[in-house]
Short mmCIF file of C-alpha atoms and ligand atoms in Angstrom, two decimals:
data_model
loop_
_atom_site.label_atom_id
_atom_site.label_comp_id
_atom_site.label_asym_id
_atom_site.label_seq_id
_atom_site.Cartn_x
_atom_site.Cartn_y
_atom_site.Cartn_z
CA MET G 1 86.19 109.11 106.99
CA TYR G 2 84.19 108.85 110.01
CA SER G 3 82.72 112.62 110.26
CA VAL G 4 79.62 111.47 108.50
CA ALA G 5 77.95 107.92 108.75
CA ARG G 6 78.30 106.19 105.25
CA THR G 7 75.20 104.84 103.62
CA SER G 8 75.23 102.11 101.28
CA THR G 9 72.24 100.46 99.87
CA LEU G 10 72.00 97.55 102.13
CA ARG G 11 72.61 99.30 105.16
CA GLY G 12 70.69 98.12 108.33
CA ALA G 13 70.91 94.35 107.71
CA SER G 14 71.58 91.69 109.95
CA ARG G 15 73.39 88.41 109.65
CA LEU G 16 70.26 86.57 110.35
CA PHE G 17 71.17 83.95 107.48
CA LEU G 18 74.82 83.50 108.25
CA ARG G 19 75.02 79.84 109.09
CA CYS G 20 77.79 78.41 111.11
CA GLU G 21 79.39 75.92 108.44
CA SER G 22 81.26 72.91 110.08
CA THR G 23 84.42 73.56 107.87
CA LYS G 24 87.30 73.40 109.85
CA ILE G 25 88.28 76.64 111.52
CA GLU G 26 91.41 77.28 113.96
CA ALA G 27 90.69 78.41 117.29
CA SER G 28 92.82 81.25 116.92
CA ILE G 29 94.17 83.91 114.47
CA LYS G 30 97.73 84.65 114.12
CA ILE G 31 99.28 87.92 113.17
CA ASN G 32 103.07 88.58 113.56
CA ASP G 33 103.35 85.28 115.82
CA LYS G 34 100.98 86.41 118.11
CA SER G 35 97.82 84.41 118.76
CA TYR G 36 94.27 85.47 119.38
CA PRO G 37 91.25 83.69 120.18
CA ARG G 38 88.60 83.85 117.60
CA ASP G 39 85.11 84.74 118.47
CA PRO G 40 82.42 83.14 116.44
CA ASN G 41 80.16 86.44 116.83
CA TYR G 42 82.98 88.85 115.95
CA THR G 43 85.80 87.28 114.20
CA ASN G 44 85.37 88.44 110.43
CA VAL G 45 89.11 88.94 109.40
CA THR G 46 89.95 86.95 106.63
CA PRO G 47 93.36 85.41 105.50
CA SER G 48 93.50 87.19 102.59
CA ILE G 49 93.40 90.54 104.82
CA ILE G 50 95.72 89.26 107.36
CA ASP G 51 98.36 88.83 104.19
CA HIS G 52 98.33 92.49 103.84
CA VAL G 53 99.98 93.12 107.23
CA ASN G 54 103.70 93.80 107.07
CA ARG G 55 103.14 95.13 103.50
CA SER G 56 104.04 98.27 104.98
CA LEU G 57 103.62 100.44 101.79
CA HIS G 58 104.06 103.47 103.65
CA LYS G 59 107.61 102.37 104.32
CA LYS G 60 108.78 100.62 100.83
CA PRO G 61 111.23 102.33 99.32
CA ASN G 62 110.75 104.26 95.99
CA HIS G 63 106.96 103.39 96.50
CA PRO G 64 104.34 106.19 95.91
CA VAL G 65 102.86 106.19 99.12
CA ASN G 66 106.01 106.50 100.99
CA ILE G 67 106.99 109.16 98.82
CA LEU G 68 104.35 110.85 99.59
CA ARG G 69 104.62 109.97 103.46
CA ASP G 70 108.33 111.27 103.41
CA LEU G 71 107.47 114.49 101.69
CA ILE G 72 104.69 115.57 104.34
CA GLU G 73 106.89 114.76 107.12
CA LYS G 74 110.16 116.30 106.19
CA LYS G 75 107.99 119.48 105.20
CA LEU G 76 106.27 119.73 108.58
CA ASN G 77 109.52 119.17 110.27
CA SER G 78 111.33 121.86 108.20
CA VAL G 79 109.28 124.26 110.38
CA ASP G 80 110.80 123.84 113.64
CA ASN G 81 111.39 120.17 113.89
CA SER G 82 108.89 119.22 116.51
CA PHE G 83 107.41 116.07 115.37
CA THR G 84 108.25 112.83 116.58
CA THR G 85 107.47 110.14 113.54
CA TYR G 86 105.73 106.91 114.32
CA ASN G 87 105.66 104.13 111.41
CA ASP G 88 106.10 100.97 113.05
CA PHE G 89 102.91 100.68 115.00
CA SER G 90 101.27 96.89 114.76
CA PRO G 91 97.69 97.04 112.89
CA VAL G 92 96.29 94.72 115.76
CA VAL G 93 94.79 97.03 118.40
CA SER G 94 91.68 97.19 121.03
CA THR G 95 88.61 98.29 120.99
CA PHE G 96 89.62 100.79 123.62
CA GLU G 97 92.19 102.44 121.33
CA ASN G 98 90.20 102.63 118.26
CA PHE G 99 87.03 103.74 119.46
CA ASP G 100 86.37 104.35 123.04
CA SER G 101 89.74 106.38 123.93
CA LEU G 102 88.41 108.93 121.37
CA GLY G 103 84.80 109.15 122.40
CA PHE G 104 83.06 107.28 119.81
CA PRO G 105 79.29 106.77 120.88
CA ALA G 106 78.42 103.01 121.71
CA ASP G 107 76.13 103.16 118.43
CA HIS G 108 78.54 104.60 116.24
CA PRO G 109 78.59 103.10 112.63
CA GLY G 110 82.55 102.51 112.31
CA ARG G 111 81.69 100.17 115.21
CA SER G 112 79.73 97.65 113.43
CA LYS G 113 81.10 94.17 112.03
CA SER G 114 79.73 95.34 108.70
CA ASP G 115 82.15 98.12 108.55
CA THR G 116 85.43 96.84 110.44
CA TYR G 117 87.72 93.97 110.67
CA TYR G 118 87.26 92.49 114.41
CA ILE G 119 89.61 89.50 115.37
CA ASN G 120 87.56 88.76 118.45
CA ASP G 121 85.04 91.11 120.62
CA LYS G 122 88.03 93.17 122.07
CA THR G 123 90.56 93.33 119.32
CA LEU G 124 90.48 94.69 115.76
CA LEU G 125 92.80 95.45 112.89
CA ARG G 126 92.86 99.31 113.46
CA THR G 127 90.48 101.65 111.33
CA HIS G 128 92.33 104.73 111.37
CA THR G 129 95.34 106.14 113.06
CA SER G 130 93.85 107.92 115.33
CA ALA G 131 93.72 104.68 117.60
CA HIS G 132 97.26 105.64 118.49
CA GLU G 133 96.78 109.01 119.53
CA MET G 134 96.43 108.23 123.45
CA GLU G 135 99.77 106.07 123.35
CA CYS G 136 101.86 108.78 121.64
CA TYR G 137 100.05 111.75 123.52
CA SER G 138 101.33 109.70 126.62
CA LYS G 139 104.68 109.67 125.05
CA ILE G 140 105.22 113.19 124.69
CA ASN G 141 106.98 114.42 127.80
CA SER G 142 109.40 111.47 127.31
CA THR G 143 110.39 112.44 123.49
CA GLY G 144 110.92 115.87 124.33
CA LYS G 145 108.98 117.09 121.34
CA PRO G 146 105.31 118.49 121.52
CA GLY G 147 104.46 116.73 118.31
CA PHE G 148 104.26 113.48 116.59
CA LEU G 149 102.92 112.24 113.02
CA ILE G 150 101.94 108.69 113.21
CA SER G 151 101.86 106.65 109.38
CA ALA G 152 100.52 103.06 109.18
CA ASP G 153 98.08 100.97 107.31
CA VAL G 154 94.39 100.88 108.26
CA TYR G 155 91.54 98.50 107.60
CA ARG G 156 88.41 98.83 106.77
CA ARG G 157 85.50 96.77 105.01
CA ASP G 158 84.26 98.84 102.00
CA GLU G 159 82.91 98.31 98.45
CA ILE G 160 85.03 97.04 95.58
CA ASP G 161 86.13 99.66 92.95
CA ARG G 162 88.73 101.87 91.73
CA THR G 163 89.46 103.90 94.38
CA HIS G 164 88.42 101.75 97.10
CA TYR G 165 90.67 98.79 98.96
CA PRO G 166 89.93 97.28 102.49
CA VAL G 167 93.74 98.38 103.51
CA PHE G 168 95.11 101.69 102.78
CA HIS G 169 97.37 104.58 104.79
CA GLN G 170 96.83 107.28 107.00
CA MET G 171 98.99 109.77 108.51
CA GLU G 172 97.88 111.02 112.02
CA GLY G 173 99.61 114.62 113.13
CA CYS G 174 99.23 115.92 116.79
CA ARG G 175 100.50 119.44 118.31
CA VAL G 176 100.37 120.15 122.00
CA TRP G 177 101.02 123.25 124.39
CA LYS G 178 101.58 121.86 127.87
CA GLY G 179 101.26 124.79 129.99
CA ARG G 180 99.22 126.61 127.43
CA SER G 181 101.39 129.72 127.06
CA ILE G 182 99.94 132.34 124.86
CA GLU G 183 103.58 133.70 123.90
CA GLN G 184 104.60 130.42 122.84
CA MET G 185 101.21 129.76 120.62
CA LYS G 186 102.23 133.04 119.18
CA GLN G 187 105.71 132.47 118.76
CA ASP G 188 104.73 129.01 116.91
CA LEU G 189 102.39 130.56 114.61
CA ASN G 190 104.94 133.21 113.81
CA ILE G 191 107.44 130.63 112.55
CA LEU G 192 104.68 129.00 110.65
CA GLN G 193 103.74 132.04 109.04
CA GLN G 194 106.94 132.97 107.59
CA HIS G 195 107.33 129.59 105.72
CA LEU G 196 104.25 129.75 104.46
CA ASP G 197 104.92 133.37 103.20
CA LYS G 198 107.82 132.31 101.69
CA HIS G 199 106.11 129.37 100.12
CA GLU G 200 106.50 129.75 95.97
CA MET G 201 102.80 128.43 95.72
CA ASN G 202 100.08 130.93 95.10
CA LEU G 203 97.37 129.93 97.51
CA ILE G 204 93.61 131.18 97.49
CA VAL G 205 92.30 130.02 100.56
CA GLU G 206 88.58 130.12 101.63
CA ASP G 207 87.33 129.47 104.95
CA GLN G 208 83.62 128.85 105.38
CA SER G 209 84.03 127.78 108.76
CA LEU G 210 84.35 131.43 110.01
CA ASN G 211 81.28 132.54 108.62
CA ASN G 212 79.94 130.16 111.19
CA LYS G 213 76.32 131.80 112.09
CA SER G 214 75.47 129.54 114.83
CA PRO G 215 78.70 128.70 117.02
CA SER G 216 76.66 125.64 118.32
CA GLU G 217 77.04 123.88 115.30
CA ASN G 218 80.74 123.56 115.73
CA PRO G 219 81.27 124.52 119.32
CA LYS G 220 84.54 125.09 121.21
CA GLN G 221 85.19 123.29 124.40
CA GLN G 222 84.59 125.17 127.67
CA TYR G 223 87.92 124.97 129.31
CA MET G 224 89.62 126.86 126.33
CA THR G 225 89.72 130.49 125.89
CA ASP G 226 88.58 132.33 122.48
CA GLU G 227 92.24 133.55 122.25
CA GLU G 228 93.52 129.76 122.79
CA VAL G 229 91.04 128.52 120.27
CA SER G 230 91.88 131.26 117.82
CA LEU G 231 95.76 130.67 117.84
CA VAL G 232 95.58 126.68 118.25
CA SER G 233 93.03 126.51 115.37
CA GLN G 234 95.31 128.71 113.36
CA HIS G 235 98.31 126.77 113.41
CA LEU G 236 96.53 123.69 113.03
CA LYS G 237 94.90 125.16 109.63
CA ARG G 238 98.41 127.02 108.58
CA SER G 239 100.43 123.73 108.82
CA LEU G 240 97.94 121.73 107.02
CA GLU G 241 97.91 124.44 104.18
CA LEU G 242 101.71 124.47 104.31
CA VAL G 243 101.74 120.97 103.66
CA ILE G 244 99.17 120.96 101.11
CA SER G 245 101.06 123.72 99.16
CA GLU G 246 104.33 121.51 99.23
CA VAL G 247 102.49 118.05 98.01
CA PHE G 248 100.69 120.14 95.09
CA ASN G 249 103.56 122.49 94.41
CA GLN G 250 105.71 119.07 93.52
CA LYS G 251 102.79 117.96 91.45
CA ILE G 252 102.60 121.12 89.46
CA LYS G 253 106.53 120.97 88.69
CA SER G 254 106.37 117.33 87.88
CA MET G 255 104.03 118.38 85.48
CA LYS G 256 106.04 121.06 83.86
CA ARG G 257 109.19 119.00 84.01
CA GLU G 258 107.11 116.25 82.11
CA ASN G 259 105.16 118.42 79.88
CA ASN G 260 102.93 115.78 78.78
CA THR G 261 100.10 116.05 80.85
CA THR G 262 96.50 116.53 79.33
CA GLN G 263 95.57 118.36 82.45
CA GLU G 264 95.61 122.18 82.32
CA ILE G 265 98.49 123.01 84.91
CA PRO G 266 97.16 125.47 87.54
CA ASN G 267 99.03 128.80 88.45
CA GLU G 268 97.29 128.76 91.55
CA LEU G 269 95.84 126.63 94.27
CA LYS G 270 92.24 126.79 95.89
CA LEU G 271 91.78 125.62 99.21
CA ARG G 272 88.75 125.57 101.29
CA TRP G 273 87.88 124.54 105.24
CA VAL G 274 84.48 123.45 106.00
CA ASN G 275 83.10 122.62 109.45
CA ALA G 276 82.82 118.73 110.57
CA TYR G 277 82.23 116.87 113.01
CA PHE G 278 84.58 114.17 114.78
CA PRO G 279 83.77 112.40 118.49
CA TRP G 280 87.40 113.49 119.43
CA THR G 281 87.69 117.17 118.26
CA ALA G 282 85.81 120.16 119.05
CA PRO G 283 85.69 122.32 117.04
CA SER G 284 86.49 120.34 113.95
CA TRP G 285 86.67 120.90 109.99
CA GLU G 286 87.94 119.50 106.64
CA ILE G 287 90.14 120.81 104.50
CA GLU G 288 89.64 120.67 100.38
CA VAL G 289 91.69 121.41 97.61
CA TRP G 290 89.79 122.32 94.00
CA TRP G 291 91.75 119.82 91.51
CA ASN G 292 90.71 118.51 87.98
CA ASN G 293 87.45 120.83 88.48
CA ASP G 294 86.35 118.98 91.78
CA TRP G 295 86.81 119.97 95.38
CA LEU G 296 88.39 116.82 96.49
CA GLU G 297 88.24 116.25 100.39
CA LEU G 298 91.81 115.81 101.53
CA CYS G 299 91.83 115.62 105.38
CA GLY G 300 89.63 115.73 108.62
CA CYS G 301 90.78 117.86 111.73
CA GLY G 302 90.35 119.68 114.95
CA ILE G 303 91.26 120.66 118.66
CA THR G 304 91.86 117.81 120.48
CA GLN G 305 88.75 116.84 122.90
CA GLN G 306 90.26 117.46 126.49
CA GLN G 307 89.20 113.85 127.59
CA VAL G 308 91.38 112.15 124.85
CA ILE G 309 94.31 114.31 126.38
CA LEU G 310 93.70 113.11 129.98
CA ASN G 311 93.11 109.52 128.93
CA SER G 312 96.87 109.96 127.94
CA GLY G 313 97.67 110.73 131.68
CA PHE G 314 97.85 114.79 131.50
CA GLU G 315 96.55 117.00 134.25
CA LYS G 316 93.43 118.61 134.20
CA ASP G 317 93.40 121.65 132.06
CA SER G 318 96.99 121.74 131.70
CA THR G 319 97.22 121.54 127.72
CA VAL G 320 95.76 122.26 124.70
CA SER G 321 96.31 120.40 121.14
CA TRP G 322 95.45 120.13 117.71
CA ALA G 323 94.99 116.95 115.97
CA PHE G 324 94.52 115.77 111.95
CA GLY G 325 94.53 112.75 109.78
CA LEU G 326 95.17 112.40 106.30
CA GLY G 327 94.65 109.61 103.72
CA LEU G 328 97.83 108.81 101.82
CA ASP G 329 96.69 106.59 99.01
CA ARG G 330 94.18 108.70 97.53
CA ILE G 331 96.34 111.47 97.39
CA ALA G 332 99.32 109.26 95.93
CA MET G 333 97.06 108.23 93.23
CA LEU G 334 96.30 112.04 92.37
CA LEU G 335 99.82 112.81 92.27
CA PHE G 336 101.39 110.01 90.60
CA GLU G 337 98.16 109.62 88.13
CA ILE G 338 97.24 105.88 89.17
CA PRO G 339 94.17 104.87 87.72
CA ASP G 340 93.38 101.89 89.96
CA ILE G 341 94.10 101.69 93.62
CA ARG G 342 95.01 97.93 93.00
CA LEU G 343 98.62 98.84 91.54
CA LEU G 344 99.53 100.45 94.58
CA TRP G 345 99.81 96.82 95.76
CA SER G 346 101.49 95.41 92.95
CA LYS G 347 104.72 93.41 92.87
CA ASP G 348 104.92 93.76 88.87
CA GLU G 349 108.43 95.35 88.17
CA ARG G 350 106.46 97.60 85.48
CA PHE G 351 105.03 99.15 88.43
CA ILE G 352 107.26 99.53 91.05
CA SER G 353 110.52 100.25 88.88
CA GLN G 354 108.56 103.46 87.78
CA PHE G 355 109.10 105.54 91.24
CA LYS G 356 112.14 106.71 92.75
CA ASP G 357 112.47 107.98 96.61
CA GLY G 358 111.96 111.87 96.25
CA GLU G 359 110.57 112.52 93.29
CA ILE G 360 106.68 112.82 91.62
CA ASN G 361 106.43 111.39 88.48
CA THR G 362 103.36 110.39 86.04
CA PHE G 363 102.71 106.56 85.77
CA LYS G 364 103.08 105.18 82.50
CA PRO G 365 100.38 102.70 82.19
CA TYR G 366 101.67 99.25 80.50
CA SER G 367 99.00 97.17 78.76
CA ARG G 368 95.91 97.06 80.25
CA TYR G 369 94.56 93.38 80.39
CA PRO G 370 91.28 92.58 79.45
CA GLY G 371 88.17 92.28 81.87
CA SER G 372 86.07 89.88 82.11
CA ILE G 373 82.23 90.50 83.47
CA ARG G 374 80.09 87.91 85.33
CA ASP G 375 76.49 88.92 86.85
CA VAL G 376 75.16 87.24 89.75
CA ALA G 377 71.56 87.15 90.41
CA PHE G 378 69.66 86.10 93.64
CA TRP G 379 66.18 86.06 95.76
CA LEU G 380 66.81 87.00 99.30
CA PRO G 381 65.53 84.44 101.85
CA GLY G 382 63.14 86.58 103.29
CA THR G 383 61.29 89.94 102.99
CA THR G 384 61.91 92.39 105.58
CA GLU G 385 64.92 94.78 105.62
CA SER G 386 66.56 92.94 108.36
CA GLU G 387 66.93 89.45 106.36
CA GLU G 388 68.96 91.40 103.51
CA ILE G 389 72.49 91.06 102.90
CA HIS G 390 75.15 94.04 103.93
CA GLU G 391 76.60 94.94 100.94
CA ASN G 392 80.07 94.95 102.54
CA ASP G 393 79.63 91.03 103.57
CA LEU G 394 78.83 90.32 99.95
CA MET G 395 81.96 92.38 98.83
CA GLU G 396 84.06 90.37 101.04
CA ILE G 397 82.94 87.15 99.50
CA VAL G 398 83.88 88.34 96.42
CA ARG G 399 87.21 89.96 97.83
CA ASP G 400 87.95 86.65 99.62
CA ASN G 401 87.66 84.23 96.65
CA ALA G 402 89.00 86.57 93.77
CA GLY G 403 91.81 88.11 95.75
CA PRO G 404 93.07 90.77 93.05
CA LEU G 405 91.49 89.76 90.32
CA VAL G 406 88.45 92.08 90.99
CA GLU G 407 88.02 95.53 89.52
CA SER G 408 84.82 96.25 90.93
CA VAL G 409 81.53 94.94 92.15
CA LYS G 410 78.18 96.87 91.42
CA LEU G 411 74.50 96.42 92.36
CA ILE G 412 72.89 96.85 89.04
CA ASP G 413 69.40 95.52 89.74
CA ARG G 414 66.81 95.41 92.59
CA PHE G 415 63.64 94.01 92.00
CA GLN G 416 60.76 93.13 94.63
CA ASN G 417 58.05 90.86 93.45
CA PRO G 418 54.83 92.92 94.66
CA LYS G 419 52.61 89.80 95.02
CA THR G 420 55.38 87.52 97.51
CA GLY G 421 57.21 90.76 98.75
CA LYS G 422 60.45 89.27 97.74
CA LYS G 423 63.42 91.09 97.01
CA SER G 424 66.07 89.92 94.01
CA LEU G 425 69.28 91.58 93.75
CA CYS G 426 72.05 91.60 90.88
CA TYR G 427 75.41 92.43 91.38
CA ARG G 428 77.87 93.00 88.47
CA ILE G 429 81.40 91.76 89.17
CA ASN G 430 83.94 93.17 86.73
CA TYR G 431 87.23 90.78 87.06
CA GLN G 432 90.34 92.12 85.65
CA SER G 433 93.98 91.55 86.72
CA MET G 434 96.47 94.42 86.92
CA ASP G 435 99.36 92.27 85.88
CA ARG G 436 98.56 89.21 83.72
CA ASN G 437 95.61 87.77 81.39
CA ILE G 438 93.03 85.72 83.29
CA THR G 439 91.61 82.66 81.65
CA ASN G 440 87.57 82.22 81.30
CA GLU G 441 87.82 79.07 83.07
CA GLU G 442 89.42 80.51 85.98
CA VAL G 443 86.76 83.53 86.38
CA ASN G 444 83.88 80.97 85.82
CA GLU G 445 85.65 79.05 88.80
CA ILE G 446 86.10 82.05 91.11
CA GLN G 447 82.38 83.09 90.13
CA LYS G 448 80.82 79.40 90.92
CA ASN G 449 82.78 79.86 94.41
CA VAL G 450 81.50 83.48 95.10
CA GLU G 451 77.71 81.66 94.17
CA ASN G 452 78.13 78.92 96.21
CA GLU G 453 79.45 81.06 99.25
CA LEU G 454 76.21 83.19 98.86
CA VAL G 455 74.08 80.38 98.70
CA GLU G 456 75.95 78.70 102.11
CA LYS G 457 76.33 81.55 104.15
CA TYR G 458 72.79 83.46 103.29
CA ASP G 459 70.31 81.40 101.79
CA VAL G 460 69.89 82.71 98.61
CA THR G 461 68.48 81.10 95.81
CA LEU G 462 70.15 81.79 92.49
CA ARG G 463 68.17 83.43 89.54
N1 DAH C 1 90.70 109.33 111.83
C1 DAH C 1 89.75 110.00 111.13
C2 DAH C 1 89.06 109.17 109.74
O1 DAH C 1 89.45 108.25 109.68
C3 DAH C 1 90.68 111.20 110.13
C4 DAH C 1 90.83 112.22 111.30
C5 DAH C 1 89.60 113.14 111.61
C6 DAH C 1 91.92 112.50 112.27
C7 DAH C 1 89.92 114.75 112.50
C8 DAH C 1 91.84 113.46 113.11
C9 DAH C 1 90.73 114.64 113.32
O2 DAH C 1 92.76 113.23 114.18
O3 DAH C 1 91.48 115.30 113.99
O4 DAH C 1 88.28 109.83 109.25
#
C-alpha cells in the first residue's frame, strides 16, 4: 500500500555495480502487439513478468479472485446501481497516469526502479488501479452513472514469500456528486444506511479517526464545507462497511456449511477505521477487520483531492468525490484459505477445479511437494551504503531464474568485517513447486544461475 514508505533491509542502495552486459537484448519490448522502446537506464521489466499480462485472474471463470471481484461489484451495485465497471484496462500506463495525475511527489519511494517495473522512462506496468482514476472520472458524464469500479492486475517489485507475488489484483472504486447537492448526498446516504441496517451481519465498528485530536493530521480540503466532508465520508465508510459485511458474511456462512474449520466461527464482525495518508485523497483512512486474532488491513480510501478531479476535466469547485482501493488477492486467500499466493496462479486442475462462481469454499490442499533449501552467501564489492544491492533486485534475479519454483527468499545473516569494513550477506532460498516434484539437479542448476547473475551484475564475491 502507498500509505507508508515500505522499508527493506537494503533500502537506499543504488545500482552502482550493475554492469551492462553485452548479451543480445532486443531494442524494444512487445506487450499485446505493441512495441515500446527500451531504455537502458529504466527498463527493468523481465520476460517472466510480461508472461503474466493477460492471465487476468480477476476475469477467469471459477477463480477465487474473480469470485471475490464479482461479489463486491454485485453488492455495491445492489444499493442504487450507480457504478460502471471497468475490468479490461491494459496494464501498460504512463508515469503521468500512475503517479503525476495523482499528485505523487517527485521523490515518492513508489516511483523508484527498485519498487516499480518500468518499460522505459515514461511507461510502466501500473502499480495500482488508481492509475485509471483520471480516465474514468473523465468518462463519468458519458456513462450516466455517478460512480465506477476498476478491477485489474497490478505489478510491483517486492520480496518473495507466501503472501507476496509481483503481480496481484486490485479494485478501485469512486463515487462523485456533481453539483454538490447536499440533498442528493443525504438521500444517497439514506438508501445506503437502509441496506446496511437490513444486513444480517452483526457489525461492531470503531472509528478511531473520529477522535482526531488535531485535525491538521488528516486535514479536509479547503473547497469543501464541513457538512459535505461529513456526508461524503459517511457514504464512503458505510459503502465499505457494507462490502466487508457481505464478504465476511459469505465466509462465515461457508464455514458453517462446511462445518470442518478449526477456526472459531465469529458471530459478529469487528471493524476499525484509522487515519491514513495518500497523495490523492484528503482526508484519508484505512479500514481494518479483526480476523483470526489479528487486525488485518483491507483497504485504503479517502475524499479525492480536487486536483485529480480537475485533471479529469471537471470545472473548479463543481464536484466532490470519494475513492477507495482494495487488494483482492489477500482477501481471496483468507476467504478460500489458500496458504500460498502462488496457488492463485496455478494451472493445475487440482487447484482450479475446486472453485465455482458465486461460492466461497475452503481450499483442500493436495499433496505438498517437498522443498529444497539453498543458501547464497557473498561479500559486497564495496563498503558504503550506496554500494549495496537493493533487496528487490536480488529477489528479481531469483524470480527470473526460478519462476514459480521459489517459495521464499530470506536474509538470514548479515556481517561486517570490523577490520576491512566489508559486508557479507547470506540469503536462504526455499525452492518448492506447487504442482510437482523438483529434482536436486534442477535446483542446483537454478542456484548456479542465480549465483552467476549476482556475480556478473553486482560484482559480489561468493563465499
Ligand atoms: N492505490 C492505493 C495502493 O495501492 C490504494 C488506495 C488508497 C486507493 C486510497 C485509493 C485510495 O483510491 O483513496 O496502495
